[in-house]
Coordinates of C-alpha atoms and ligand atoms in Angstrom, one line a residue:
M434 CA -3.6 -14.9 17.9
K435 CA -6.3 -14.0 20.1
H436 CA -8.6 -12.9 17.8
R437 CA -8.4 -14.7 14.6
I438 CA -11.5 -14.7 13.0
L439 CA -11.6 -16.4 9.8
L440 CA -14.7 -19.1 10.4
A441 CA -16.5 -17.7 8.1
V442 CA -14.0 -17.9 5.5
V443 CA -14.1 -20.9 2.9
C444 CA -10.4 -21.1 1.5
V445 CA -10.4 -22.2 -2.2
C446 CA -7.0 -20.9 -2.9
T447 CA -3.8 -22.3 -3.9
L448 CA -1.8 -23.1 -0.9
A449 CA 2.0 -22.1 -0.7
S450 CA 2.4 -23.9 2.6
G451 CA 4.0 -27.0 4.1
G452 CA 4.2 -29.8 1.1
A453 CA 3.3 -27.6 -1.7
S454 CA 6.7 -28.0 -4.0
L455 CA 6.3 -31.8 -3.7
Q456 CA 2.5 -31.3 -4.8
A457 CA 3.6 -28.5 -7.4
Q458 CA 6.1 -31.0 -8.9
A459 CA 2.9 -33.7 -9.4
L460 CA 0.6 -31.4 -10.9
E461 CA 0.5 -30.5 -14.5
P462 CA 0.5 -26.9 -14.9
I463 CA -2.2 -24.5 -16.3
R464 CA -0.9 -23.1 -19.2
Y465 CA -2.2 -19.3 -20.3
T466 CA -1.2 -17.7 -23.8
L467 CA -2.2 -13.9 -23.7
R468 CA -3.2 -12.3 -27.1
F469 CA -3.6 -8.5 -28.1
P470 CA -4.9 -8.7 -31.6
A471 CA -6.5 -5.0 -31.2
P472 CA -4.6 -3.6 -28.2
H473 CA -6.2 0.0 -28.7
T474 CA -9.7 -1.7 -27.9
H475 CA -8.4 -2.3 -24.2
Y476 CA -8.7 -6.1 -24.7
V477 CA -6.2 -8.9 -23.6
E478 CA -7.6 -12.3 -24.9
V479 CA -6.8 -15.4 -22.7
E480 CA -6.8 -18.7 -23.8
A481 CA -5.9 -21.3 -20.7
A482 CA -5.1 -25.2 -21.2
I483 CA -6.6 -26.7 -18.2
P484 CA -5.6 -30.1 -16.9
T485 CA -8.9 -31.9 -15.5
A486 CA -7.5 -35.3 -14.1
G487 CA -10.4 -36.8 -15.9
R488 CA -13.0 -35.1 -13.9
P489 CA -16.7 -34.6 -15.3
Q490 CA -16.5 -31.3 -14.1
V491 CA -14.3 -28.6 -13.3
E492 CA -14.8 -25.2 -11.8
V493 CA -12.6 -22.2 -12.1
Y494 CA -12.9 -18.9 -10.3
M495 CA -11.3 -15.3 -10.8
A496 CA -10.1 -13.5 -7.8
T497 CA -12.3 -10.7 -5.9
W498 CA -9.1 -8.9 -4.3
T499 CA -5.4 -8.5 -4.8
P500 CA -3.0 -9.2 -1.7
G501 CA -1.8 -5.5 -0.5
S502 CA -4.8 -4.0 -1.6
Y503 CA -7.6 -4.5 0.8
L504 CA -11.1 -4.2 -0.5
I505 CA -13.3 -6.8 -2.6
R506 CA -12.9 -5.3 -6.2
E507 CA -14.8 -8.0 -8.3
Y508 CA -12.9 -8.2 -11.0
A509 CA -14.7 -10.8 -12.8
R510 CA -17.0 -8.0 -14.2
H511 CA -14.7 -7.2 -16.7
L512 CA -14.6 -10.7 -18.6
E513 CA -16.6 -11.6 -21.4
A514 CA -17.3 -14.4 -24.3
V515 CA -16.0 -17.3 -21.7
S516 CA -16.0 -20.5 -23.7
A517 CA -14.2 -23.9 -23.5
N518 CA -13.6 -26.7 -25.8
A519 CA -12.0 -30.0 -25.6
A520 CA -10.6 -31.7 -28.9
G521 CA -12.3 -29.2 -31.2
R522 CA -15.5 -30.1 -29.3
A523 CA -17.8 -27.2 -27.5
L524 CA -18.3 -27.8 -23.8
T525 CA -20.9 -26.5 -21.5
V526 CA -20.0 -23.6 -19.4
E527 CA -22.3 -22.4 -16.5
K528 CA -21.7 -19.6 -14.6
S529 CA -21.9 -20.8 -10.8
T530 CA -21.1 -17.4 -8.6
K531 CA -20.6 -13.7 -9.7
N532 CA -16.9 -15.2 -10.0
R533 CA -17.0 -19.0 -10.8
W534 CA -17.7 -21.0 -13.7
R535 CA -18.2 -24.7 -14.2
I536 CA -17.4 -26.5 -17.2
A537 CA -18.4 -30.2 -18.2
T538 CA -15.4 -31.8 -19.3
G539 CA -17.1 -34.9 -20.9
G540 CA -14.1 -37.0 -19.3
A541 CA -11.5 -34.9 -21.6
P542 CA -8.2 -34.8 -20.0
G543 CA -7.7 -31.4 -20.5
V544 CA -10.0 -28.2 -21.8
T545 CA -8.9 -24.9 -23.4
L546 CA -10.9 -22.2 -21.8
R547 CA -11.1 -19.1 -23.9
Y548 CA -12.1 -15.3 -22.3
K549 CA -11.6 -11.6 -23.2
V550 CA -10.7 -9.1 -20.4
Y551 CA -11.7 -5.4 -20.7
S552 CA -8.6 -3.5 -19.3
R553 CA -8.7 0.0 -19.0
E554 CA -8.2 0.7 -15.6
M555 CA -5.0 2.3 -14.7
T556 CA -4.5 1.6 -10.9
V557 CA -1.9 -1.1 -9.5
R558 CA -4.5 -3.6 -8.7
N559 CA -6.0 -3.9 -12.4
N560 CA -5.0 -4.2 -16.1
W561 CA -4.6 -1.6 -18.8
V562 CA -4.1 -2.5 -22.4
E563 CA -3.8 0.3 -25.2
A564 CA -2.0 0.4 -28.6
G565 CA 1.3 1.6 -27.0
F566 CA 1.7 -1.1 -24.1
A567 CA -0.1 -3.3 -21.6
M568 CA 0.0 -3.9 -17.9
I569 CA -1.2 -7.4 -16.9
N570 CA -1.8 -8.1 -13.2
G571 CA -2.7 -11.5 -12.1
A572 CA -5.7 -11.5 -10.1
P573 CA -8.1 -9.5 -12.7
T574 CA -6.7 -11.7 -15.5
F575 CA -6.5 -15.5 -14.7
L576 CA -9.1 -17.7 -14.3
T577 CA -7.6 -20.6 -12.4
L578 CA -9.1 -23.9 -10.9
V579 CA -11.1 -24.3 -7.5
E580 CA -8.4 -26.3 -5.4
R581 CA -6.4 -26.6 -2.5
A582 CA -3.1 -27.4 -4.3
A583 CA 0.1 -25.6 -5.3
R584 CA -0.5 -26.2 -9.1
P585 CA 2.4 -24.7 -11.4
H586 CA 0.9 -21.6 -14.0
E587 CA 2.7 -20.8 -17.0
V588 CA 2.0 -17.8 -18.9
R589 CA 2.8 -17.2 -22.7
V590 CA 2.7 -13.8 -24.0
E591 CA 2.4 -13.2 -27.8
L592 CA 3.5 -9.9 -28.9
P593 CA 2.0 -7.5 -31.4
S594 CA 4.3 -6.5 -33.9
T595 CA 4.8 -3.4 -32.5
W596 CA 5.8 -4.2 -29.2
K597 CA 9.4 -5.3 -27.9
N598 CA 9.4 -7.3 -25.1
V599 CA 7.7 -8.8 -21.9
Q600 CA 9.0 -7.8 -18.3
T601 CA 8.0 -9.4 -15.2
A602 CA 10.0 -11.2 -12.2
L603 CA 8.3 -14.2 -13.2
L604 CA 11.2 -17.0 -14.2
P605 CA 11.4 -17.5 -17.9
I606 CA 10.9 -21.0 -19.4
A607 CA 14.3 -22.3 -20.7
G608 CA 14.1 -22.6 -24.6
A609 CA 10.6 -20.7 -24.9
T610 CA 10.1 -17.1 -26.4
N611 CA 8.2 -14.6 -23.9
A612 CA 7.3 -17.9 -21.6
F613 CA 7.3 -17.7 -17.8
R614 CA 6.4 -20.1 -15.2
A615 CA 5.0 -19.5 -11.7
E616 CA 5.3 -22.2 -9.5
D617 CA 1.8 -21.7 -7.8
F618 CA -0.9 -19.4 -8.1
D619 CA 0.3 -17.0 -5.6
T620 CA 3.4 -16.3 -7.3
L621 CA 1.4 -15.7 -10.7
V622 CA -0.8 -13.3 -8.9
D623 CA 2.3 -11.8 -7.5
S624 CA 4.1 -11.0 -10.5
P625 CA 2.9 -8.2 -12.6
I626 CA 3.6 -8.0 -16.4
V627 CA 4.6 -4.9 -18.6
I628 CA 4.5 -5.6 -22.1
G629 CA 5.6 -3.3 -24.7
N630 CA 8.7 -0.9 -25.3
P631 CA 9.9 0.2 -21.5
V632 CA 12.8 2.2 -21.2
T633 CA 15.1 0.1 -18.9
R634 CA 18.1 0.1 -16.7
E635 CA 19.8 -2.9 -14.7
F636 CA 22.3 -3.4 -11.8
T637 CA 23.6 -5.8 -9.9
V638 CA 24.2 -5.7 -5.8
D639 CA 25.1 -8.9 -4.4
G640 CA 25.1 -10.8 -7.4
K641 CA 21.6 -10.1 -7.8
Q642 CA 19.8 -8.6 -11.0
H643 CA 17.8 -5.5 -10.5
V644 CA 15.8 -3.9 -13.3
V645 CA 14.8 -0.3 -13.1
L646 CA 12.2 0.2 -15.9
F647 CA 9.7 2.8 -17.1
E648 CA 6.9 2.2 -19.3
G649 CA 4.5 4.9 -20.9
D650 CA 5.5 8.4 -21.5
A651 CA 8.7 8.1 -20.3
A652 CA 10.7 10.5 -22.2
M653 CA 10.7 13.3 -19.7
I654 CA 12.2 10.4 -17.2
D655 CA 16.0 10.9 -16.2
A656 CA 16.5 7.1 -16.0
D657 CA 19.9 7.0 -15.3
R658 CA 19.8 9.2 -12.4
A659 CA 16.8 7.1 -11.2
A660 CA 18.6 3.8 -11.5
A661 CA 21.8 5.1 -9.7
D662 CA 19.5 6.4 -6.8
V663 CA 17.4 2.9 -6.7
Q664 CA 20.7 1.3 -6.2
K665 CA 21.8 3.4 -2.9
I666 CA 18.5 2.4 -1.9
V667 CA 18.7 -1.2 -2.7
Q668 CA 22.1 -1.2 -0.6
A669 CA 20.6 0.9 2.1
G670 CA 17.8 -1.8 2.5
K671 CA 20.4 -4.7 2.5
N672 CA 22.4 -2.8 5.3
A673 CA 19.1 -2.6 7.4
M674 CA 17.8 -6.4 7.0
G675 CA 21.5 -8.0 6.5
S676 CA 20.9 -9.5 3.0
L677 CA 18.5 -9.4 0.0
P678 CA 15.6 -11.9 0.2
Y679 CA 14.7 -12.2 -3.5
P680 CA 16.4 -14.1 -6.4
H681 CA 16.0 -10.9 -8.7
Y682 CA 13.9 -7.5 -8.7
Y683 CA 12.0 -5.7 -11.0
F684 CA 11.0 -1.8 -10.1
M685 CA 8.2 -1.2 -12.6
T686 CA 7.0 2.5 -13.0
M687 CA 4.0 3.3 -15.5
V688 CA 4.2 6.8 -16.5
T689 CA 0.9 7.6 -16.7
E690 CA -0.2 10.5 -14.7
Q691 CA -1.6 8.4 -12.2
G692 CA -0.8 7.6 -8.7
G693 CA -0.3 4.4 -6.4
A694 CA 2.4 1.6 -6.2
L695 CA 2.0 -2.1 -4.7
E696 CA 4.5 -4.5 -3.3
H697 CA 5.3 -7.6 -4.7
K698 CA 7.7 -10.6 -3.7
N699 CA 10.2 -10.0 -6.5
S700 CA 8.6 -6.7 -8.1
Y701 CA 7.0 -3.5 -7.5
L702 CA 4.4 -2.1 -9.9
G703 CA 3.9 1.6 -9.6
M704 CA 2.2 4.5 -11.2
T705 CA 3.8 8.3 -11.3
G706 CA 3.4 11.3 -13.5
R707 CA 6.0 12.4 -16.6
Y708 CA 8.0 15.0 -14.4
A709 CA 8.6 12.7 -11.5
T710 CA 12.1 13.2 -11.8
R711 CA 12.1 16.7 -12.5
T712 CA 11.8 18.4 -9.1
R713 CA 13.0 17.6 -6.1
G714 CA 9.9 17.3 -4.1
A715 CA 8.3 15.0 -6.9
Y716 CA 11.6 12.9 -7.1
L717 CA 11.7 12.3 -3.5
S718 CA 8.0 11.3 -3.1
W719 CA 8.5 8.8 -6.2
L720 CA 11.6 7.4 -4.5
G721 CA 10.2 7.5 -1.4
T722 CA 7.2 5.6 -2.7
L723 CA 9.4 3.4 -4.3
A724 CA 11.3 2.5 -0.9
H725 CA 8.0 1.8 0.5
E726 CA 7.3 -0.9 -1.9
Y727 CA 10.9 -2.2 -1.9
F728 CA 11.2 -2.6 2.0
H729 CA 8.0 -4.9 1.3
A730 CA 10.3 -7.2 -0.2
W731 CA 11.1 -8.0 3.4
N732 CA 8.3 -6.6 5.6
I733 CA 4.7 -8.6 4.5
K734 CA 6.0 -10.3 1.5
R735 CA 8.1 -12.6 3.3
L736 CA 8.1 -11.3 7.1
R737 CA 4.4 -11.3 7.1
P738 CA 1.4 -11.5 9.6
V739 CA 0.3 -14.9 10.2
E740 CA -3.2 -14.3 8.8
L741 CA -1.7 -13.1 5.0
G742 CA -1.4 -16.7 3.9
P743 CA -2.2 -18.7 2.3
F744 CA -4.7 -16.2 0.9
D745 CA -8.3 -16.8 0.2
Y746 CA -8.8 -14.8 -3.0
E747 CA -12.7 -14.7 -3.1
N748 CA -13.2 -13.2 0.6
E749 CA -12.0 -10.6 3.1
N750 CA -9.0 -11.9 4.8
Y751 CA -8.6 -10.0 8.2
V752 CA -5.3 -9.2 9.9
K753 CA -4.5 -6.8 13.1
T754 CA -0.9 -6.3 12.3
L755 CA -1.1 -4.1 9.2
W756 CA 0.5 -1.3 11.2
V757 CA 3.5 -3.2 11.1
A758 CA 3.5 -4.5 7.9
E759 CA 2.5 -1.0 6.6
G760 CA 3.5 1.6 9.1
F761 CA 7.0 0.0 9.7
T762 CA 7.4 -0.2 6.3
D763 CA 6.5 3.6 5.6
Y764 CA 9.4 4.3 8.4
Y765 CA 11.6 2.6 6.5
A766 CA 10.5 4.3 3.6
D767 CA 11.4 7.7 4.8
I768 CA 14.7 6.4 6.4
L769 CA 16.1 4.3 3.7
P770 CA 16.5 7.5 1.5
R771 CA 18.3 9.3 4.0
R772 CA 20.9 6.6 4.8
A773 CA 21.4 6.1 1.1
A774 CA 22.5 10.1 1.3
I775 CA 19.4 10.6 -1.1
S776 CA 17.2 13.0 1.4
T777 CA 18.8 15.1 3.9
R778 CA 18.2 14.9 8.0
E779 CA 15.7 18.2 7.3
E780 CA 13.8 16.3 5.0
F781 CA 13.7 13.0 7.3
L782 CA 12.7 15.3 9.9
D783 CA 10.0 16.9 8.0
G784 CA 8.5 13.5 6.9
L785 CA 8.1 12.2 10.2
S786 CA 6.8 15.6 11.7
S787 CA 3.9 14.7 9.0
Q788 CA 3.6 11.4 9.9
I789 CA 3.0 12.7 13.9
E790 CA 0.7 15.2 12.7
Q791 CA -1.5 13.1 10.9
V792 CA -1.7 10.9 13.6
Q793 CA -2.2 13.7 16.2
V794 CA -5.1 16.0 14.2
T795 CA -7.3 12.5 13.5
P796 CA -9.8 12.7 16.2
G797 CA -10.1 8.9 15.8
R798 CA -7.3 7.9 17.1
L799 CA -9.1 8.3 20.5
V800 CA -12.0 6.0 19.2
T801 CA -10.2 3.0 17.5
P802 CA -6.9 1.4 18.3
V803 CA -4.5 1.3 15.5
N804 CA -4.7 -2.8 15.3
M805 CA -8.7 -2.8 14.7
A806 CA -8.1 0.2 12.1
S807 CA -6.1 -2.7 10.3
F808 CA -8.5 -5.5 11.2
D809 CA -11.4 -3.3 9.6
T810 CA -9.3 -1.9 6.8
W811 CA -11.6 -3.5 4.3
I812 CA -14.7 -1.4 5.3
K813 CA -12.8 1.9 6.7
Q814 CA -9.2 2.7 5.3
Y815 CA -10.2 1.6 1.7
R816 CA -13.7 2.8 1.9
P817 CA -13.2 6.3 3.5
D818 CA -15.9 9.0 3.5
E819 CA -16.4 12.4 5.2
N820 CA -16.2 10.8 9.0
T821 CA -13.8 8.1 8.7
A822 CA -11.3 10.4 10.4
N823 CA -13.5 10.9 13.4
M824 CA -13.8 7.4 14.1
S825 CA -10.7 5.8 12.9
V826 CA -6.9 6.0 12.4
N827 CA -4.8 5.4 9.3
Y828 CA -2.7 2.7 10.4
Y829 CA 0.1 3.8 7.8
P830 CA 1.0 7.3 9.6
K831 CA 0.2 5.5 13.5
G832 CA 2.6 2.4 12.4
A833 CA 5.3 4.9 11.1
V834 CA 5.2 6.6 14.4
I835 CA 5.3 3.5 16.4
A836 CA 8.1 2.5 14.6
F837 CA 10.2 5.5 15.6
L838 CA 9.0 5.2 19.2
L839 CA 9.9 1.3 19.3
D840 CA 13.3 1.8 17.6
A841 CA 14.3 4.7 20.3
R842 CA 12.9 2.2 22.7
I843 CA 15.2 -0.8 21.8
R844 CA 18.4 1.5 21.3
K845 CA 18.0 3.2 24.5
A846 CA 16.9 -0.3 26.8
S847 CA 20.0 -2.5 24.9
G848 CA 22.6 0.8 25.3
G849 CA 22.4 1.2 21.7
A850 CA 23.8 -2.0 21.3
R851 CA 20.5 -2.9 19.0
T852 CA 18.0 -0.9 17.2
L853 CA 14.7 -1.7 15.3
D854 CA 16.9 -3.2 12.2
T855 CA 18.0 -6.0 14.8
G856 CA 14.5 -6.6 15.9
M857 CA 13.2 -6.8 12.1
Q858 CA 16.2 -9.1 11.1
W859 CA 15.3 -11.5 14.0
A860 CA 11.8 -11.4 13.5
M861 CA 12.7 -12.2 9.5
Q862 CA 14.6 -15.0 10.3
R863 CA 12.0 -16.6 12.7
Y864 CA 8.5 -15.7 10.9
S865 CA 9.4 -15.3 7.1
G866 CA 8.0 -17.5 4.5
D867 CA 5.1 -19.7 5.3
K868 CA 5.3 -19.2 9.1
G869 CA 4.2 -15.7 9.7
Y870 CA 3.9 -14.1 13.2
T871 CA 1.1 -13.6 15.5
P872 CA 0.9 -10.2 17.4
A873 CA 2.2 -12.0 20.6
Q874 CA 5.1 -13.2 18.5
F875 CA 6.3 -9.9 17.0
Y876 CA 5.9 -8.4 20.7
A877 CA 8.1 -11.1 21.7
V878 CA 10.6 -10.7 19.5
M879 CA 11.0 -7.0 19.6
S880 CA 11.2 -7.4 23.4
E881 CA 14.2 -9.6 23.0
A882 CA 16.1 -7.0 21.0
A883 CA 15.3 -4.3 23.5
G884 CA 16.2 -6.7 26.2
V885 CA 13.1 -5.5 28.1
D886 CA 9.4 -7.0 28.1
L887 CA 7.5 -4.6 25.6
K888 CA 4.2 -6.5 25.6
D889 CA 2.5 -3.6 27.7
W890 CA 4.1 -1.2 25.6
F891 CA 2.5 -2.7 22.6
A892 CA -0.8 -2.9 24.6
R893 CA -0.8 0.8 25.4
T894 CA 0.3 1.9 21.5
A895 CA -1.1 -0.2 19.2
E896 CA -4.1 -2.0 21.4
S897 CA -5.4 0.9 22.9
T898 CA -6.6 4.5 22.2
E899 CA -4.3 6.0 24.8
E900 CA -2.2 9.0 23.3
L901 CA 1.2 8.1 21.9
D902 CA 4.1 9.1 24.5
Y903 CA 6.7 11.0 22.7
T904 CA 8.8 11.8 25.7
E905 CA 11.5 9.2 25.6
A906 CA 12.3 9.1 21.9
L907 CA 12.5 13.0 21.5
D908 CA 14.9 12.9 24.9
Y909 CA 16.9 10.1 23.3
Y910 CA 17.6 12.0 20.2
G911 CA 17.6 15.3 21.8
L912 CA 14.4 16.5 19.7
R913 CA 11.5 18.7 20.7
F914 CA 8.2 19.9 19.0
R915 CA 8.8 23.1 17.4
P916 CA 6.9 26.0 19.8
V917 CA 3.8 27.4 18.7
D918 CA 3.1 31.0 19.7
V919 CA -0.9 30.2 20.7
E920 CA -1.5 34.2 20.6
T921 CA -0.9 34.7 17.1
A922 CA -2.9 31.4 16.1
P923 CA -5.5 32.4 13.3
P924 CA -8.9 31.6 14.1
Y925 CA -10.7 28.6 12.5
I926 CA -14.0 26.3 12.0
G927 CA -12.4 23.1 11.7
G928 CA -13.7 21.9 8.5
G929 CA -12.6 20.9 4.8
T930 CA -14.0 22.8 1.8
R931 CA -13.5 22.2 -2.0
N932 CA -14.5 25.1 -4.6
D933 CA -17.2 23.1 -6.6
A934 CA -17.2 25.1 -9.7
G935 CA -17.3 28.4 -8.1
R936 CA -19.8 26.8 -4.8
L937 CA -17.6 26.7 -1.6
I938 CA -18.7 23.1 -0.2
V939 CA -17.7 21.6 3.3
T940 CA -16.4 18.3 2.7
S941 CA -15.6 17.1 6.1
V942 CA -16.1 18.3 10.2
R943 CA -13.9 16.9 12.5
R944 CA -14.8 16.3 15.9
G945 CA -13.6 18.5 18.5
T946 CA -14.1 21.6 16.4
P947 CA -16.2 24.6 16.4
G948 CA -17.8 23.6 12.8
L949 CA -19.0 20.3 14.5
D950 CA -20.4 22.0 17.5
A951 CA -22.3 24.5 15.8
G952 CA -23.7 22.1 13.7
L953 CA -22.1 22.7 10.2
N954 CA -22.8 19.8 8.3
V955 CA -20.9 17.9 5.0
D956 CA -22.4 19.1 1.9
D957 CA -23.4 22.6 3.3
E958 CA -22.7 25.4 0.9
I959 CA -20.9 28.1 2.8
L960 CA -22.6 31.5 1.2
A961 CA -22.0 34.6 3.6
I962 CA -20.3 35.5 6.7
D963 CA -22.1 38.3 8.7
D964 CA -24.1 39.0 5.5
V965 CA -21.0 39.4 3.0
R966 CA -20.6 36.9 0.3
V967 CA -17.8 34.5 0.8
R968 CA -16.4 33.5 -2.8
A969 CA -15.1 29.9 -3.3
T970 CA -12.1 31.5 -5.0
D971 CA -10.9 33.4 -2.1
G972 CA -11.4 30.3 0.2
L973 CA -12.8 30.3 3.6
A974 CA -9.2 31.2 5.5
A975 CA -8.9 34.3 3.9
R976 CA -12.1 35.5 5.2
L977 CA -11.9 33.9 8.9
A978 CA -8.4 35.7 8.9
Q979 CA -10.2 39.1 9.3
Y980 CA -12.0 37.8 12.8
R981 CA -10.3 36.7 16.1
P982 CA -10.7 33.5 17.9
G983 CA -13.5 34.1 20.4
D984 CA -15.3 35.8 17.8
T985 CA -18.9 34.8 17.0
I986 CA -19.9 34.8 13.2
A987 CA -23.1 34.1 11.3
L988 CA -22.5 31.5 8.6
L989 CA -25.0 31.6 5.8
V990 CA -25.1 28.0 4.3
A991 CA -27.4 26.5 1.9
R992 CA -28.3 22.8 3.1
R993 CA -30.2 21.3 0.4
D994 CA -31.3 24.3 -1.3
R995 CA -32.7 25.7 2.1
L996 CA -31.0 28.9 3.4
M997 CA -29.9 28.8 7.2
T998 CA -27.6 31.0 9.4
I999 CA -25.3 29.0 11.9
D1000 CA -23.6 30.8 14.7
V1001 CA -19.9 29.9 14.9
T1002 CA -17.7 30.7 17.9
L1003 CA -14.5 31.1 16.3
G1004 CA -11.5 28.6 18.0
A1005 CA -7.7 28.9 17.6
D1006 CA -6.1 27.2 14.9
P1007 CA -4.0 24.4 16.1
G1008 CA -1.7 25.2 13.1
R1009 CA 1.2 22.5 12.9
P1010 CA 2.6 22.1 16.3
W1011 CA 4.1 18.6 16.0
R1012 CA 7.3 19.6 13.7
L1013 CA 10.3 18.4 15.1
E1014 CA 13.7 20.2 15.3
T1015 CA 16.5 19.6 17.3
A1016 CA 16.3 20.8 21.3
P1017 CA 18.4 23.9 21.7
N1018 CA 19.8 22.1 24.7
A1019 CA 20.5 18.9 22.9
T1020 CA 23.8 17.4 24.0
D1021 CA 26.3 16.0 22.0
E1022 CA 25.6 12.5 22.8
Q1023 CA 22.2 13.1 22.0
K1024 CA 22.8 14.4 18.7
A1025 CA 25.4 11.6 18.1
R1026 CA 22.4 9.0 18.6
F1027 CA 20.0 10.7 15.9
E1028 CA 23.1 10.6 13.6
M1029 CA 23.5 7.1 14.2
L1030 CA 19.8 6.4 13.6
M1031 CA 20.1 8.7 10.4
N1032 CA 23.5 6.6 9.3
G1033 CA 21.8 3.1 10.0
K1034 CA 24.1 2.4 12.9
Ligands
ZN1956 ZN1 2.5 -0.6 1.5

């Protein structure tokens, strides 16, 4: 890769690459015991038996971030009461950095480390412990040795009497109860653990066990219907990628009225509301998220950018191809439910249209190439503010749109013989596991699938700020963007607002809009237009509808409590000009091509 910037990174993490399995056999495992003596107080107590190999001092650390969620989160802040002993003798434990501890072993062959973790953050990265259940993630829970070795890690869970079982994709240890083994620290971090009384359903595809589970407030969830549809998505995934790459797979949904989901190698952990299966919109949204995380079992967990492994769990890991890892996954998240006959053709087109629209109304698409949006995700995508859309582009929708355009390009160039599925399968065969791909390698394998060199095409779409060209894809499938009647377009200013307890507050002002040009600021409170009060409850749009594009209005705002009037000449609302539909003159051949995309052929 051309710009691989890892010079400042000191990797202390365990390694999953060459020779790791041999090392793993030789190294004694770290053995953790998790206890929940008072789960209603939101603590998990951790005991770790750590082998020292006779060293006078060992150092342990806690990860600062979770792979798949690119922000330093400082999990060590939730730890307390860190202590260690050996053979009943207390040892000196000294904190050496924000997330590391040094233990003086006194020459003991093993030490027992104990600590408590406050666990009350219902996000896919963190932990939650309450009277009813526990959700444990590896990164914020397990202190491990500072070493470059693939050491096995074992976890035993002591269940409170009211909790029924432990669910995790980790392999159970034969002959032990509620005990599991990870071949290395990466696997431990990559295997969330749900403990409690979950609702579970199971099915088998290709001889592989799949578990669909719901924990939390699952009474309203239609688990039977969900499991039946998840099975269809698994089948669609297998059809697209050729085979199932995992030994078994756990679909883990916490029904907790929160959102978010995170991929793992043999499982996914997500959150949803109790009504997720009650309306079609909510259900498709849940299944779409599930399909996204599930497709990651191929794209990112196995077929991965070269930079995403071995992980440095204490520092940022920079990568330029998250538009492939996340964006292409988003494309498949829309297409798998369609191929599973769960969503309709129109729902697929609507989803794809929304992805296109999200890219095309983002001013930052003309400022930041999507590969650099990926690189800077640690400081931008995961730390958005009111100006993010003006200076950067979201690599999820832009990557999905590139996948759509690339799929059409491969199909057209190969005369329909090959598709994006072909390219992804070939990439998987060549670069999955320990290898990883560079951007150039990814471009090359896709070029091979197309039968033409796509290097320049990728340079334009992914490494420049050029506008995406939809002509070829639309023409190939017989699609068009629905025409917009500019004559009837409503007037607009181009800023986002929110109702803050009755105050109408500006939340964003996008580049290239009348609002920005006139000097409207984020956090301005809009009070009146042409000396007549604007009420937050009515909203700005209703009031603007009384004007025409081209009119100049006097906008009275309060900025840091000082009143001022801003003259704004209203523009014409671009509306939603990016809605795809079948072109009226589409030929049968074009329509047939689109059906092949829909059917996975
Ligand atoms: Zn994702």
